[in-house]
Coordinates of C-alpha atoms and ligand atoms in Angstrom, one line a residue:
M1 CA 5.8 -3.0 -25.8
D2 CA 7.9 -4.3 -22.9
S3 CA 11.4 -3.2 -22.3
I4 CA 14.3 -4.4 -20.1
L5 CA 16.2 -2.2 -17.7
I6 CA 19.7 -3.2 -16.7
K7 CA 21.9 -1.6 -14.1
G8 CA 25.3 -2.8 -15.2
G9 CA 28.5 -3.5 -13.4
K10 CA 27.6 -6.6 -11.4
K11 CA 29.7 -9.7 -11.7
L12 CA 27.4 -12.7 -12.4
K13 CA 27.6 -15.5 -10.0
G14 CA 25.6 -18.7 -9.6
T15 CA 24.1 -21.7 -11.4
I16 CA 21.4 -21.9 -14.0
R17 CA 19.8 -24.6 -16.1
V18 CA 20.1 -24.6 -19.9
S19 CA 16.7 -24.9 -21.7
G20 CA 15.9 -27.2 -24.6
S21 CA 17.2 -26.1 -28.0
K22 CA 14.9 -23.7 -29.9
N23 CA 16.5 -24.7 -33.2
A24 CA 15.9 -28.4 -32.5
A25 CA 12.4 -27.9 -31.1
L26 CA 11.0 -26.1 -34.1
P27 CA 11.7 -28.8 -36.8
E28 CA 10.8 -31.5 -34.3
L29 CA 7.4 -30.0 -33.6
F30 CA 6.8 -30.0 -37.3
A31 CA 8.0 -33.5 -37.7
S32 CA 4.9 -34.6 -35.8
I33 CA 3.0 -33.9 -39.1
L34 CA 4.6 -37.1 -40.5
T35 CA 2.3 -39.3 -38.4
D36 CA -1.1 -39.5 -36.8
D37 CA 0.2 -41.4 -33.8
E38 CA 1.0 -39.6 -30.6
V39 CA 4.2 -37.7 -30.4
I40 CA 5.7 -36.6 -27.0
L41 CA 8.4 -34.0 -26.9
Q42 CA 10.3 -33.3 -23.6
N43 CA 12.6 -30.5 -22.7
L44 CA 10.7 -28.2 -25.0
P45 CA 11.5 -24.6 -24.3
R46 CA 8.6 -22.2 -23.6
L47 CA 9.3 -19.5 -26.2
D48 CA 7.3 -17.3 -28.5
D49 CA 8.7 -19.4 -31.4
T50 CA 7.6 -22.7 -29.9
R51 CA 4.2 -21.3 -29.0
A52 CA 3.9 -20.0 -32.6
S53 CA 4.8 -23.5 -33.9
V54 CA 2.2 -25.1 -31.7
A55 CA -0.4 -22.7 -33.0
L56 CA 0.6 -23.6 -36.6
L57 CA 0.3 -27.3 -35.7
E58 CA -3.2 -26.7 -34.4
R59 CA -4.1 -25.0 -37.6
F60 CA -2.7 -28.0 -39.3
G61 CA -5.1 -30.5 -37.6
K62 CA -3.1 -31.3 -34.5
S63 CA -4.1 -31.2 -30.9
V64 CA -1.2 -30.1 -28.7
K65 CA -1.3 -30.3 -24.9
W66 CA 1.5 -29.0 -22.6
T67 CA 1.9 -31.6 -19.9
G68 CA 4.2 -30.1 -17.2
R69 CA 6.8 -27.4 -17.5
S70 CA 8.5 -28.5 -20.8
S71 CA 6.7 -31.4 -22.3
C72 CA 3.9 -31.6 -24.8
V73 CA 1.8 -34.3 -26.3
I74 CA 0.8 -33.9 -30.0
S75 CA -2.0 -36.0 -31.5
A76 CA -4.1 -36.0 -34.6
H77 CA -7.3 -34.0 -34.2
S78 CA -8.8 -33.0 -37.6
K79 CA -7.9 -32.8 -41.3
P80 CA -5.2 -30.2 -41.9
S81 CA -6.0 -27.1 -43.9
G82 CA -2.9 -27.7 -46.2
E83 CA -2.2 -24.0 -46.4
I84 CA 0.4 -22.2 -44.3
P85 CA -0.6 -18.5 -44.5
Y86 CA 1.6 -15.5 -44.9
D87 CA 0.5 -13.9 -41.6
L88 CA 2.1 -16.8 -39.8
V89 CA 5.1 -17.4 -42.0
R90 CA 6.1 -13.7 -42.0
R91 CA 6.3 -13.8 -38.2
M92 CA 8.3 -17.0 -38.0
R93 CA 10.4 -17.9 -40.9
A94 CA 11.0 -21.4 -39.5
S95 CA 7.3 -22.2 -40.4
I96 CA 8.8 -23.1 -43.8
L97 CA 9.9 -26.3 -42.0
M98 CA 6.2 -27.5 -42.3
A99 CA 6.6 -27.8 -46.0
G100 CA 8.6 -31.0 -46.1
P101 CA 6.5 -33.0 -43.7
A102 CA 3.2 -31.7 -45.2
L103 CA 4.3 -32.5 -48.7
A104 CA 5.4 -36.0 -47.8
R105 CA 2.3 -36.7 -45.8
Y106 CA -0.4 -35.0 -47.9
S107 CA 1.2 -34.8 -51.3
K108 CA 0.4 -31.2 -51.6
V109 CA 1.1 -28.0 -49.7
R110 CA 0.6 -24.3 -50.2
I111 CA 3.0 -22.2 -48.1
S112 CA 3.7 -18.5 -48.2
L113 CA 7.1 -17.5 -49.3
P114 CA 8.9 -16.3 -46.1
G115 CA 9.8 -12.6 -46.4
G116 CA 13.3 -11.6 -45.6
C117 CA 14.2 -10.6 -42.1
A118 CA 16.6 -8.3 -40.3
I119 CA 19.6 -10.5 -40.9
G120 CA 19.1 -11.1 -44.6
M121 CA 17.1 -12.1 -47.6
R122 CA 17.0 -15.7 -46.5
P123 CA 15.7 -17.3 -49.7
I124 CA 14.4 -20.9 -49.8
D125 CA 15.8 -21.9 -53.3
I126 CA 17.8 -24.8 -51.8
H127 CA 14.7 -26.2 -50.2
L128 CA 12.7 -25.9 -53.4
E129 CA 15.4 -27.4 -55.6
G130 CA 15.5 -30.4 -53.2
F131 CA 11.7 -30.9 -53.3
K132 CA 11.8 -30.9 -57.1
K133 CA 14.5 -33.6 -57.0
L134 CA 12.1 -35.7 -54.9
G135 CA 9.5 -35.3 -57.6
A136 CA 7.4 -32.4 -56.4
R137 CA 5.9 -29.9 -58.9
V138 CA 6.7 -26.5 -57.5
T139 CA 4.9 -23.3 -58.7
L140 CA 5.2 -19.8 -57.3
K141 CA 2.0 -17.8 -57.3
G142 CA 1.0 -14.6 -55.5
G143 CA 3.7 -14.9 -52.9
Y144 CA 2.9 -18.5 -52.2
V145 CA 4.7 -21.7 -53.1
E146 CA 2.4 -24.5 -54.3
M147 CA 3.9 -28.0 -54.3
T148 CA 2.2 -31.2 -55.3
A149 CA 3.5 -34.7 -55.8
T150 CA 1.6 -38.0 -56.3
R151 CA 4.3 -39.7 -54.4
L152 CA 7.8 -38.4 -53.4
V153 CA 10.5 -40.6 -54.9
G154 CA 14.0 -41.0 -53.3
A155 CA 16.8 -39.1 -55.1
R156 CA 20.4 -38.0 -54.8
I157 CA 20.4 -34.3 -53.8
K158 CA 23.5 -32.2 -53.6
L159 CA 23.0 -28.9 -51.7
R160 CA 24.8 -25.9 -53.2
Y161 CA 25.2 -24.7 -49.6
P162 CA 24.8 -26.7 -46.4
S163 CA 21.6 -25.0 -45.4
V164 CA 20.3 -26.1 -42.0
G165 CA 16.6 -25.6 -42.8
A166 CA 16.9 -27.2 -46.2
T167 CA 18.6 -30.2 -44.8
E168 CA 15.9 -30.6 -42.1
N169 CA 13.0 -30.1 -44.6
L170 CA 14.5 -32.6 -47.1
V171 CA 15.3 -35.2 -44.5
M172 CA 11.7 -35.0 -43.2
A173 CA 10.3 -35.2 -46.8
A174 CA 12.6 -38.1 -47.7
S175 CA 11.6 -40.1 -44.7
L176 CA 8.2 -40.9 -46.4
A177 CA 9.4 -41.0 -50.0
D178 CA 9.6 -44.2 -52.1
G179 CA 13.1 -45.5 -52.0
K180 CA 16.4 -44.1 -50.9
T181 CA 17.5 -40.4 -50.7
V182 CA 21.1 -39.3 -50.3
I183 CA 21.6 -35.6 -49.3
E184 CA 25.2 -34.5 -50.1
N185 CA 26.8 -31.3 -48.6
A186 CA 24.2 -31.6 -45.9
A187 CA 24.4 -29.3 -42.8
R188 CA 26.0 -31.0 -39.8
E189 CA 24.5 -29.0 -36.9
P190 CA 23.6 -31.0 -33.7
E191 CA 20.0 -29.9 -34.2
I192 CA 19.9 -32.0 -37.4
S193 CA 21.3 -35.0 -35.7
D194 CA 18.7 -34.6 -33.0
L195 CA 15.9 -34.4 -35.6
C196 CA 17.2 -37.5 -37.2
A197 CA 17.2 -39.3 -33.9
M198 CA 13.6 -38.4 -33.4
L199 CA 12.7 -39.5 -36.9
S200 CA 14.5 -42.8 -36.3
G201 CA 12.4 -43.3 -33.2
M202 CA 9.4 -42.9 -35.5
G203 CA 10.6 -45.7 -37.7
A204 CA 12.7 -43.8 -40.3
V205 CA 15.9 -45.4 -41.5
I206 CA 18.6 -42.7 -41.5
S207 CA 22.4 -43.0 -41.6
G208 CA 25.0 -40.3 -41.7
A209 CA 23.2 -37.7 -39.5
G210 CA 25.7 -35.1 -38.4
T211 CA 27.9 -35.7 -41.4
A212 CA 27.8 -34.0 -44.8
R213 CA 26.2 -37.1 -46.4
I214 CA 22.9 -38.2 -45.0
A215 CA 21.1 -41.3 -46.4
I216 CA 17.3 -41.8 -45.8
E217 CA 15.4 -45.0 -46.7
G218 CA 11.8 -43.9 -47.2
A219 CA 9.2 -45.7 -45.0
A220 CA 5.6 -46.4 -45.9
R221 CA 4.5 -44.8 -42.7
L222 CA 6.0 -43.4 -39.5
G223 CA 4.8 -44.0 -36.0
G224 CA 4.7 -42.0 -32.7
V225 CA 7.7 -41.3 -30.5
K226 CA 8.7 -39.9 -27.2
H227 CA 11.7 -37.6 -27.8
R228 CA 13.8 -35.3 -25.5
V229 CA 15.0 -32.2 -27.2
I230 CA 18.8 -31.5 -26.9
P231 CA 20.0 -28.5 -24.8
D232 CA 20.3 -25.1 -26.5
R233 CA 23.9 -24.6 -27.3
I234 CA 23.4 -21.0 -28.3
E235 CA 21.6 -20.1 -25.1
A236 CA 24.4 -21.9 -23.1
A237 CA 27.1 -20.0 -25.0
T238 CA 25.3 -16.7 -24.4
Y239 CA 25.4 -17.2 -20.7
L240 CA 29.1 -18.2 -20.8
T241 CA 29.7 -15.0 -22.6
A242 CA 27.7 -13.1 -20.0
A243 CA 30.1 -14.6 -17.3
A244 CA 33.1 -13.4 -19.3
I245 CA 31.8 -9.9 -20.0
T246 CA 30.9 -9.3 -16.3
G247 CA 34.1 -11.0 -14.9
G248 CA 31.9 -13.4 -13.1
D249 CA 31.6 -17.1 -12.3
V250 CA 28.7 -19.0 -13.9
V251 CA 27.8 -22.7 -13.8
L252 CA 25.5 -24.1 -16.4
E253 CA 23.6 -27.4 -15.8
G254 CA 21.9 -29.5 -18.4
A255 CA 24.3 -28.4 -21.2
E256 CA 25.9 -30.5 -23.9
P257 CA 29.5 -29.5 -24.1
S258 CA 30.2 -31.7 -27.1
H259 CA 28.0 -29.4 -29.2
M260 CA 30.0 -26.4 -28.2
R261 CA 33.6 -27.2 -29.0
A262 CA 34.3 -24.2 -31.2
V263 CA 32.7 -21.8 -28.7
L264 CA 34.4 -23.3 -25.6
S265 CA 37.8 -23.1 -27.3
K266 CA 37.4 -19.4 -28.1
I267 CA 36.1 -18.6 -24.6
A268 CA 39.1 -20.4 -23.1
A269 CA 41.5 -18.7 -25.5
A270 CA 40.1 -15.3 -24.2
G271 CA 41.2 -16.3 -20.8
V272 CA 38.1 -17.6 -19.1
R273 CA 38.7 -20.8 -17.0
I274 CA 36.3 -23.5 -18.3
S275 CA 35.7 -26.8 -16.6
L276 CA 33.4 -29.6 -17.8
A277 CA 31.8 -32.3 -15.8
G278 CA 29.1 -34.3 -17.7
D279 CA 26.3 -31.9 -18.5
T280 CA 27.8 -29.1 -16.4
I281 CA 29.9 -26.3 -17.7
S282 CA 31.7 -23.9 -15.3
A283 CA 33.0 -20.6 -16.6
S284 CA 35.2 -18.5 -14.3
A285 CA 36.3 -15.0 -15.3
S286 CA 36.6 -13.4 -11.9
G287 CA 40.1 -11.9 -11.3
R288 CA 41.2 -12.8 -14.8
T289 CA 42.4 -10.4 -17.4
L290 CA 40.7 -11.4 -20.7
K291 CA 42.5 -11.3 -24.0
P292 CA 41.1 -10.2 -27.4
V293 CA 40.2 -13.2 -29.6
S294 CA 39.0 -12.8 -33.2
V295 CA 36.3 -15.1 -34.7
R296 CA 35.1 -16.0 -38.1
T297 CA 31.6 -17.5 -38.2
A298 CA 31.1 -20.8 -40.2
V299 CA 28.7 -23.7 -40.6
Y300 CA 29.0 -26.3 -37.8
P301 CA 31.3 -27.3 -36.4
G302 CA 32.8 -23.8 -36.9
F303 CA 32.1 -20.8 -34.7
P304 CA 28.3 -20.3 -34.8
T305 CA 26.8 -17.2 -36.5
D306 CA 24.2 -17.2 -33.7
L307 CA 26.9 -16.2 -31.3
Q308 CA 28.6 -13.5 -33.5
A309 CA 26.8 -10.5 -32.0
Q310 CA 27.3 -11.7 -28.4
W311 CA 31.1 -12.2 -29.1
M312 CA 31.3 -8.7 -30.5
A313 CA 29.9 -7.3 -27.3
L314 CA 32.5 -9.2 -25.3
M315 CA 35.4 -8.1 -27.4
S316 CA 34.2 -4.5 -27.2
V317 CA 35.2 -4.4 -23.5
V318 CA 38.3 -6.6 -23.6
K319 CA 41.5 -4.6 -24.0
G320 CA 43.1 -4.9 -27.4
D321 CA 41.9 -5.2 -31.0
A322 CA 39.9 -8.1 -32.4
R323 CA 37.9 -8.8 -35.6
V324 CA 34.6 -10.5 -36.2
V325 CA 34.0 -11.9 -39.7
E326 CA 30.5 -13.0 -40.6
T327 CA 30.4 -15.6 -43.4
V328 CA 26.9 -17.1 -43.1
F329 CA 24.4 -14.2 -43.4
E330 CA 24.8 -11.1 -45.6
N331 CA 23.4 -8.5 -43.1
R332 CA 24.0 -9.6 -39.6
F333 CA 25.6 -6.5 -38.2
L334 CA 22.5 -4.5 -37.2
H335 CA 23.7 -4.7 -33.6
V336 CA 26.8 -2.6 -34.4
A337 CA 25.0 0.7 -34.4
E338 CA 23.3 0.0 -31.1
L339 CA 26.6 -1.3 -29.5
R340 CA 28.2 2.0 -30.6
R341 CA 25.5 3.9 -28.7
L342 CA 26.8 2.2 -25.6
G343 CA 30.3 3.3 -26.4
A344 CA 31.7 0.3 -28.3
R345 CA 34.4 1.2 -30.8
L346 CA 33.5 -0.7 -33.9
S347 CA 34.2 -0.2 -37.6
V348 CA 32.5 -2.2 -40.4
C349 CA 34.2 -3.1 -43.7
E350 CA 32.0 -5.5 -45.8
N351 CA 31.6 -8.7 -43.7
T352 CA 34.2 -7.8 -41.1
V353 CA 33.9 -5.7 -38.0
R354 CA 37.1 -4.4 -36.4
I355 CA 36.8 -3.9 -32.7
S356 CA 39.0 -1.5 -30.7
G357 CA 38.5 -3.1 -27.4
G358 CA 38.8 -1.9 -23.8
A359 CA 35.8 0.5 -24.2
A360 CA 34.2 1.6 -20.9
L361 CA 30.6 1.1 -22.0
S362 CA 27.9 3.4 -20.5
G363 CA 24.2 2.7 -20.4
A364 CA 21.8 4.2 -22.9
P365 CA 18.4 3.4 -24.5
V366 CA 19.0 0.8 -27.3
M367 CA 16.7 -1.0 -29.7
V368 CA 16.7 -4.8 -30.5
S369 CA 16.6 -5.6 -34.3
D370 CA 16.7 -9.4 -34.1
L371 CA 17.1 -12.2 -31.5
R372 CA 20.8 -12.5 -31.2
A373 CA 21.5 -8.8 -31.6
G374 CA 19.2 -8.4 -28.6
A375 CA 21.3 -10.9 -26.7
A376 CA 24.4 -8.8 -27.5
L377 CA 22.8 -5.7 -26.2
V378 CA 21.8 -7.4 -22.9
L379 CA 25.4 -8.6 -22.5
A380 CA 26.7 -5.1 -23.2
G381 CA 24.2 -3.6 -20.7
L382 CA 25.4 -6.0 -18.0
A383 CA 28.9 -4.6 -18.4
A384 CA 28.0 -1.0 -19.0
G385 CA 28.1 1.7 -16.2
G386 CA 24.7 3.1 -15.5
V387 CA 21.3 2.0 -16.8
T388 CA 20.6 0.5 -20.2
N389 CA 17.1 0.5 -21.5
I390 CA 16.5 -2.2 -24.0
L391 CA 13.5 -1.7 -26.3
R392 CA 11.6 -4.2 -28.5
V393 CA 12.4 -7.1 -26.3
Y394 CA 9.8 -9.2 -28.0
H395 CA 12.6 -10.4 -30.3
L396 CA 14.3 -11.9 -27.2
D397 CA 11.1 -13.7 -26.1
R398 CA 11.4 -15.8 -29.3
G399 CA 14.6 -17.5 -28.3
Y400 CA 15.6 -17.1 -24.7
E401 CA 13.4 -18.8 -22.1
N402 CA 13.0 -16.8 -18.9
L403 CA 16.0 -14.6 -19.8
V404 CA 15.4 -12.0 -17.0
G405 CA 14.7 -14.7 -14.4
K406 CA 17.9 -16.6 -15.2
L407 CA 20.0 -13.4 -15.2
R408 CA 18.4 -12.2 -11.9
R409 CA 19.3 -15.7 -10.5
L410 CA 22.9 -14.9 -11.4
G411 CA 22.7 -11.6 -9.6
A412 CA 22.2 -9.2 -12.5
G413 CA 20.6 -5.9 -11.9
I414 CA 17.9 -6.5 -14.5
R415 CA 14.1 -6.1 -14.6
R416 CA 11.4 -6.2 -17.3
V417 CA 9.1 -3.2 -17.6
S418 CA 5.8 -3.8 -19.2
G419 CA 5.0 -1.1 -21.7
Ligands
EPZ1 C1 19.0 -21.9 -39.0 O1 18.4 -21.0 -39.9 C2 18.8 -21.3 -37.7 N1 17.3 -21.2 -37.4 C3 19.4 -19.9 -37.6 O2 19.2 -19.5 -36.2 C4 20.9 -20.0 -37.8 O3 21.5 -18.8 -37.8 C5 21.1 -20.7 -39.2 O4 20.4 -22.0 -39.3 C6 22.6 -20.9 -39.5 O5 23.1 -21.7 -38.5 C7 16.6 -22.3 -37.1 O6 17.2 -23.4 -37.0 C8 15.2 -22.2 -36.8 P1 20.4 -21.7 -43.3 P2 18.2 -21.4 -41.5 O7 19.4 -22.2 -44.3 O8 17.9 -22.8 -41.6 C9 21.2 -19.1 -47.2 C10 18.6 -18.0 -34.5 O9 19.1 -16.9 -34.1 N2 20.2 -19.9 -47.8 O10 21.5 -22.6 -42.9 O11 17.3 -20.4 -42.1 C11 20.7 -18.1 -46.1 O12 20.2 -16.9 -46.8 C12 18.4 -18.3 -36.0 O13 18.3 -18.9 -33.7 C13 19.9 -19.7 -49.2 O14 20.6 -18.9 -49.9 O15 19.7 -21.1 -42.0 C14 21.9 -17.9 -45.2 O16 22.7 -16.9 -45.8 C15 18.8 -17.1 -36.8 N3 19.0 -20.5 -49.8 C16 22.6 -19.2 -45.3 O17 22.1 -19.9 -46.4 C17 18.2 -21.4 -49.0 O18 17.3 -22.1 -49.6 C18 22.4 -20.1 -44.0 O19 21.0 -20.3 -44.0 C19 18.5 -21.5 -47.6 C20 19.5 -20.8 -47.1

């Protein structure tokens, strides 16, 4: 297994380009199941998760060709198997997002229940409740969910929690249902708005995307589309936090600042100078004394849970006390023990971590437990004295395109060691 070695203490400086959003790309790849026409996706990040999604699509009767650095063409190739097996689902939980399109298109689907993962149980009850409202018969057997429906029928669905994945799955299913569906208490993340924009390009009639109430008029069929994936707001926020933690100056191109308001206001409150110009975000921390800023994660447009670990790393080195409260997942503090190994002073009480900042971090071997915990360890390693050896970096390959290359471009002392 590969590892990453970081010699910390260098101030990052330079310009990098933000990749396409992993969390928009995954549902959008699966949305291609809704049509046999050609679907072209541009600005698709080359990640282990997008590669896994392509492999799933190919098992589901699609032919997928990468055309150029970040575009792919998806076309119908053969009859889908209709089953989404455990060995694929357990590796990538987002494969559950095949269920909605497959059910709507083929009136039946058999998908393995996703196991839990490092950050929590991550059940799919909200997805399944919504499918039942649309007329699906849902049975659980042998660790699999079997769903059948002669024809999905539009319905009013009120989510008990604004689940991102459930909203995406149900919007995709409803886009081929008979009649109108209204999803209340829908998630409002930009990735959902982007998925709805793609579906509209395919002929779906959707209103309210990005709000808590989304209405979908089911269509008899959906056509092909060429769609450009939005920038990855979490990747962008991770690099802004890297500028802050190293006291450097970083410019991001190809970003979408309007998707990052909560993060940008927290980074500015911490004392980083932020300037925006179109799709470019500049973050300057050189020569500035940063201040402790507490965060409480929330659904969009609140502070994103996917940046909670990275923020904790930053607050570990900023003088003064801060708190991080996690409200979205029940077990998203696995990075605390590893950050402590680097010298961070953290104490956990239920869903709150108290940070006694101003720690002088020092390099050590640390282990990645999940994607964003890994990002936090990289950031801490960039600020730590000495060498940090980051193990199990395959987690990072799922969600950060060319991480080492982008950080090296910014002057980081970082290299990947194949193991
Ligand atoms: C998406 O996961 C993202 N993944 C996650 O990003 C992100 O952290 C999360 O949304 C929250 O923003 C993708 O988009 C591929 P949820 P998802 O359904 O859809 C509970 C990353 O690092 N819940 O909004 O799985 C669930 O357990 C990843 O890029 C139920 O109880 O998130 C969690 O506590 C990590 N029942 C909360 O809701 C359900 O049926 C939020 O989950 C569904 C969810």
